[in-house]
């Protein structure tokens, strides 16, 4: 009886910590394929969506990389770029489903570097040419750091990793303990015990990630105004985001974003020493998701980055009225950024 009881307990533990297999798009029991996709060199498929002016008429081509718990439809800035600016500047934006999200195949070995390589293949297969730019929003910023050698970049409140080696310990400690206790545990588990990430984010004994559970406790004033706008926009395809399974989408995102990286972004050299391109970061000082004190340190450590800090700005600032026009005019035309 003791042996049987032990086996039952082990079986329950195994079931709790081992995630179910993903439902691959196009497989017999998987979601339907509705988006255009490219086949990558390793056999995976990457879904994308084209926005703005036609590709062959574009003056400026962008690849947009979405944030946490989003898909290719969630193009931050797209809803706040006016048609006049889109047409006059000839802006074309191709957005993707990151691996495991939407209709892009999961990638169990995904890292920030592999995602950058996926983007390189996309650019080649769509024949975007040698001159293109990348935009990374929130968790989507993880791939941008690995693409700077190829393209100018816009980083919209990019998520920072508390374990990047260049951060002073006292600064990361301060930023880390300013997070909600449940988020501290979520990040700690993702970094030190990633094999428990599925269990932690599905168990009901303790509160897990506030972001994954849509908690309003981390929202400041601007985000409380803008989040309903984003939610209304995303409600049309909410089910698409995690349709292949939570583990290969949001859970793996947390493990990668806050795991051990292959490189430290703050050790990168200026990719454009002759001024042939530029890298910009936009960050709000009331962002409950990304600590502004860490972003300020990055900007100080990498003086070649154009850093724009917005007083009262939250994590969802790209959805503020007119924000897309302002960001594009600053990035492409060099106009001063004014809130």
XYZ file of C-alpha atoms in Angstrom:
339
model
C 0.000 0.000 0.000
C 2.843 2.370 0.810
C 4.441 1.645 -2.574
C 1.147 2.231 -4.391
C 0.584 5.476 -2.483
C 4.095 6.634 -3.419
C 3.508 5.844 -7.078
C 0.242 7.811 -7.057
C 1.923 10.815 -5.468
C 4.767 10.722 -7.997
C 2.243 10.473 -10.834
C 0.378 13.515 -9.549
C 3.608 15.471 -9.205
C 4.670 14.476 -12.709
C 1.312 15.558 -14.118
C 1.550 18.894 -12.290
C 5.017 19.862 -13.526
C 5.065 18.383 -17.051
C 3.248 20.591 -19.558
C 0.938 19.055 -22.169
C 2.154 18.813 -25.746
C 1.393 21.893 -27.872
C -1.426 21.834 -30.422
C 0.518 22.580 -33.594
C -1.310 24.620 -36.227
C -2.266 22.484 -39.197
C -1.902 19.198 -37.285
C -4.921 16.816 -37.081
C -6.082 18.179 -33.718
C -4.487 21.606 -33.992
C -5.829 25.043 -34.916
C -6.395 25.983 -38.535
C -3.790 27.885 -40.557
C -5.184 31.219 -41.714
C -2.088 33.430 -41.961
C 0.675 33.572 -44.570
C 3.747 31.755 -43.254
C 7.342 31.175 -44.274
C 9.173 27.899 -43.799
C 12.354 28.348 -41.788
C 15.589 26.454 -42.366
C 14.901 24.070 -39.459
C 11.451 23.163 -40.808
C 9.376 25.357 -38.502
C 6.831 27.833 -39.847
C 6.659 31.524 -38.953
C 3.366 33.392 -39.461
C 3.315 37.037 -40.474
C 1.021 39.913 -41.435
C 1.771 42.868 -43.714
C 0.588 46.357 -42.763
C 0.906 49.884 -44.134
C 1.782 50.722 -47.723
C 2.477 47.879 -50.205
C 5.898 46.309 -49.768
C 7.128 47.244 -53.248
C 6.106 50.890 -52.766
C 7.596 51.363 -49.295
C 10.243 53.935 -48.485
C 10.778 52.570 -44.988
C 10.329 48.878 -44.108
C 9.894 47.676 -40.539
C 9.707 44.262 -38.867
C 7.546 44.418 -35.757
C 8.069 41.947 -32.881
C 5.125 41.752 -30.490
C 5.168 41.609 -26.722
C 4.108 39.119 -24.068
C 0.760 37.366 -24.583
C 0.199 38.975 -27.984
C 0.221 38.048 -31.674
C 0.946 39.536 -35.107
C -2.213 41.670 -34.946
C -0.927 43.519 -31.864
C 1.244 46.047 -33.660
C 1.922 48.725 -31.078
C 1.943 52.146 -32.807
C -0.030 50.922 -35.844
C -3.323 52.218 -34.458
C -1.734 55.579 -33.593
C 0.077 56.202 -36.881
C -2.190 58.389 -38.986
C -2.910 57.417 -42.605
C -1.274 60.685 -43.688
C 2.019 59.855 -41.953
C 1.873 56.242 -43.120
C 1.505 57.335 -46.743
C 3.810 60.348 -46.745
C 6.690 58.410 -45.140
C 5.942 55.242 -47.090
C 5.820 53.017 -44.009
C 5.498 49.252 -44.425
C 5.351 47.039 -41.325
C 5.477 43.256 -41.342
C 4.535 41.763 -37.979
C 5.069 38.172 -36.876
C 3.719 35.627 -34.441
C 6.698 34.801 -32.262
C 7.334 31.022 -31.971
C 4.577 29.288 -30.001
C 2.186 32.206 -30.360
C -0.690 32.455 -32.826
C 0.146 30.406 -35.908
C 3.938 30.178 -35.636
C 5.308 26.758 -34.712
C 6.716 26.398 -31.190
C 10.486 26.294 -30.756
C 11.449 24.396 -27.575
C 15.092 25.511 -27.983
C 14.131 29.161 -28.503
C 16.507 31.847 -27.205
C 16.837 35.579 -27.894
C 19.458 34.737 -30.539
C 17.359 32.119 -32.342
C 14.469 34.563 -32.596
C 16.817 37.089 -34.187
C 17.837 34.428 -36.708
C 14.159 33.783 -37.486
C 13.767 37.482 -38.290
C 16.794 37.372 -40.589
C 15.212 34.503 -42.523
C 11.925 36.402 -42.759
C 13.702 39.449 -44.170
C 15.491 37.307 -46.744
C 12.416 35.372 -47.849
C 10.242 38.488 -48.157
C 13.107 40.233 -49.967
C 12.915 43.354 -47.822
C 16.343 44.387 -49.045
C 19.460 45.541 -47.204
C 17.760 48.556 -45.570
C 15.114 47.732 -42.996
C 14.312 48.521 -39.357
C 13.051 46.521 -36.384
C 10.551 47.469 -33.702
C 10.342 45.488 -30.485
C 7.602 46.079 -27.938
C 8.025 44.897 -24.348
C 9.099 41.208 -24.414
C 9.537 41.521 -28.181
C 12.614 43.630 -27.493
C 14.604 40.487 -26.614
C 15.180 39.738 -30.317
C 16.056 43.313 -31.261
C 19.352 43.327 -29.362
C 20.616 40.534 -31.613
C 19.599 42.366 -34.799
C 21.293 45.721 -34.262
C 24.197 44.776 -36.510
C 21.712 44.595 -39.388
C 19.121 47.266 -38.759
C 18.216 50.471 -36.985
C 15.789 49.862 -34.161
C 12.918 51.185 -32.107
C 12.626 49.634 -28.662
C 9.307 50.384 -26.972
C 9.595 49.789 -23.225
C 11.763 46.679 -23.790
C 11.754 44.158 -20.959
C 14.999 44.064 -19.018
C 16.525 40.979 -17.392
C 17.492 41.390 -13.730
C 20.317 38.871 -14.261
C 22.192 40.728 -17.011
C 25.713 40.898 -15.642
C 26.327 44.603 -16.271
C 23.605 45.734 -13.880
C 24.893 46.740 -10.431
C 23.582 44.344 -7.796
C 22.113 47.115 -5.642
C 20.143 48.483 -8.603
C 18.637 45.158 -9.655
C 17.815 44.379 -6.023
C 15.939 47.658 -5.705
C 14.057 47.142 -8.974
C 13.303 43.493 -8.242
C 11.806 44.119 -4.818
C 9.627 46.913 -6.188
C 7.716 44.217 -8.116
C 4.700 42.463 -6.624
C 5.671 39.477 -4.462
C 3.898 37.076 -6.827
C 5.937 38.445 -9.737
C 9.159 38.160 -7.770
C 8.442 34.460 -7.331
C 7.435 34.051 -10.980
C 10.738 35.510 -12.160
C 12.797 33.679 -9.558
C 11.322 30.327 -10.602
C 11.731 31.098 -14.320
C 15.407 31.901 -13.801
C 16.519 29.307 -11.257
C 13.932 26.514 -11.644
C 12.531 26.823 -15.182
C 11.247 23.228 -15.088
C 8.717 24.410 -12.469
C 7.416 27.296 -14.592
C 4.406 25.370 -15.905
C 3.399 24.240 -12.418
C 3.828 27.690 -10.887
C 1.679 29.386 -13.501
C -1.108 26.793 -13.399
C -1.322 26.007 -9.663
C -3.973 27.724 -7.534
C -2.326 27.668 -4.117
C -0.458 30.957 -4.575
C -0.897 33.950 -6.884
C 1.279 33.613 -10.006
C 2.273 36.132 -12.704
C 0.209 39.311 -12.464
C 0.778 39.978 -16.174
C -0.380 36.540 -17.318
C -3.499 36.786 -15.143
C -4.362 40.338 -16.313
C -4.068 41.862 -12.842
C -4.637 45.616 -12.593
C -2.464 45.861 -9.486
C 0.600 46.775 -11.572
C -1.119 49.513 -13.584
C -0.433 53.203 -13.030
C -2.674 56.059 -14.166
C -1.960 56.093 -17.911
C -2.140 52.307 -18.213
C -5.514 52.262 -16.466
C -6.763 54.551 -19.243
C -5.054 52.792 -22.173
C -5.478 49.129 -21.158
C -9.215 49.084 -21.976
C -8.375 50.465 -25.436
C -5.875 47.679 -25.994
C -8.260 45.045 -24.583
C -11.032 46.198 -26.901
C -8.685 45.979 -29.870
C -7.322 42.549 -28.914
C -10.690 41.027 -27.983
C -11.307 40.182 -31.652
C -8.537 37.574 -31.628
C -7.865 36.890 -27.952
C -8.307 33.137 -28.452
C -5.620 33.123 -31.148
C -2.827 34.150 -28.767
C -2.492 30.967 -26.673
C -4.257 28.538 -29.028
C -1.233 26.218 -29.289
C -0.893 26.033 -25.523
C 0.226 28.325 -22.719
C 3.521 26.572 -22.126
C 5.094 27.191 -25.535
C 3.768 30.766 -25.625
C 3.608 32.739 -22.387
C 5.471 30.301 -20.116
C 8.428 29.895 -22.458
C 8.431 33.672 -22.928
C 8.991 34.150 -19.202
C 11.719 31.486 -19.085
C 13.587 33.045 -22.004
C 13.128 36.678 -21.051
C 14.359 36.119 -17.500
C 16.600 33.113 -18.011
C 20.336 33.085 -18.685
C 21.106 34.903 -21.939
C 23.903 34.035 -24.355
C 25.047 37.655 -24.220
C 24.669 40.844 -22.220
C 23.085 43.649 -24.304
C 25.026 46.243 -22.328
C 28.279 44.843 -23.719
C 27.255 45.606 -27.299
C 29.280 48.150 -29.259
C 27.743 50.951 -31.276
C 26.449 49.238 -34.427
C 26.399 52.546 -36.310
C 29.662 54.373 -35.538
C 29.377 56.389 -38.755
C 25.786 57.441 -38.158
C 24.287 55.250 -40.880
C 21.542 54.132 -38.494
C 20.237 54.683 -34.994
C 18.752 52.885 -31.999
C 16.016 54.464 -29.880
C 14.406 53.428 -26.596
C 11.092 54.842 -25.423
C 10.254 54.290 -21.761
C 7.621 55.643 -19.384
C 8.528 56.524 -15.810
C 5.290 54.956 -14.506
C 5.667 51.530 -16.060
C 4.659 48.762 -13.663
C 6.057 46.070 -15.968
C 9.543 47.412 -16.768
C 11.517 49.294 -14.064
C 12.527 52.702 -15.360
C 15.667 52.732 -13.183
C 17.065 49.793 -15.150
C 16.265 51.422 -18.471
C 18.034 54.601 -17.361
C 21.117 52.563 -16.512
C 21.116 50.955 -19.966
C 20.869 54.387 -21.600
C 23.803 55.611 -19.508
C 25.843 52.480 -20.205
C 25.175 52.699 -23.960
C 25.355 56.421 -24.776
C 24.855 55.730 -28.491
C 21.218 54.858 -27.761
C 18.733 57.706 -28.145
C 16.734 57.493 -24.913
C 13.281 59.071 -24.615
C 11.702 58.977 -21.164
C 8.073 60.014 -20.812
C 6.836 61.554 -17.588
C 3.670 59.772 -16.532
C 4.108 57.227 -19.316
C 3.063 53.642 -18.680
C 3.692 50.322 -20.375
C 0.889 50.768 -22.884
C 1.962 54.242 -24.044
C 2.180 53.196 -27.749
C -1.628 53.144 -27.763
C -1.851 56.802 -26.679
C -3.397 59.041 -29.322
C -0.867 60.347 -31.842
C 2.026 58.379 -30.328
C 2.774 56.480 -33.529
C 3.157 59.686 -35.532
C 5.520 61.161 -32.939
C 7.720 58.078 -32.706
C 8.002 57.670 -36.474
C 8.777 61.330 -37.091
C 11.487 61.255 -34.422
C 13.021 58.026 -35.701
C 12.804 58.689 -39.441
C 12.975 62.482 -39.681
C 14.940 63.388 -36.584
C 12.182 65.594 -35.187
C 12.345 66.267 -31.426
C 10.118 63.957 -29.410
C 7.584 65.893 -27.351
C 4.875 64.276 -25.235
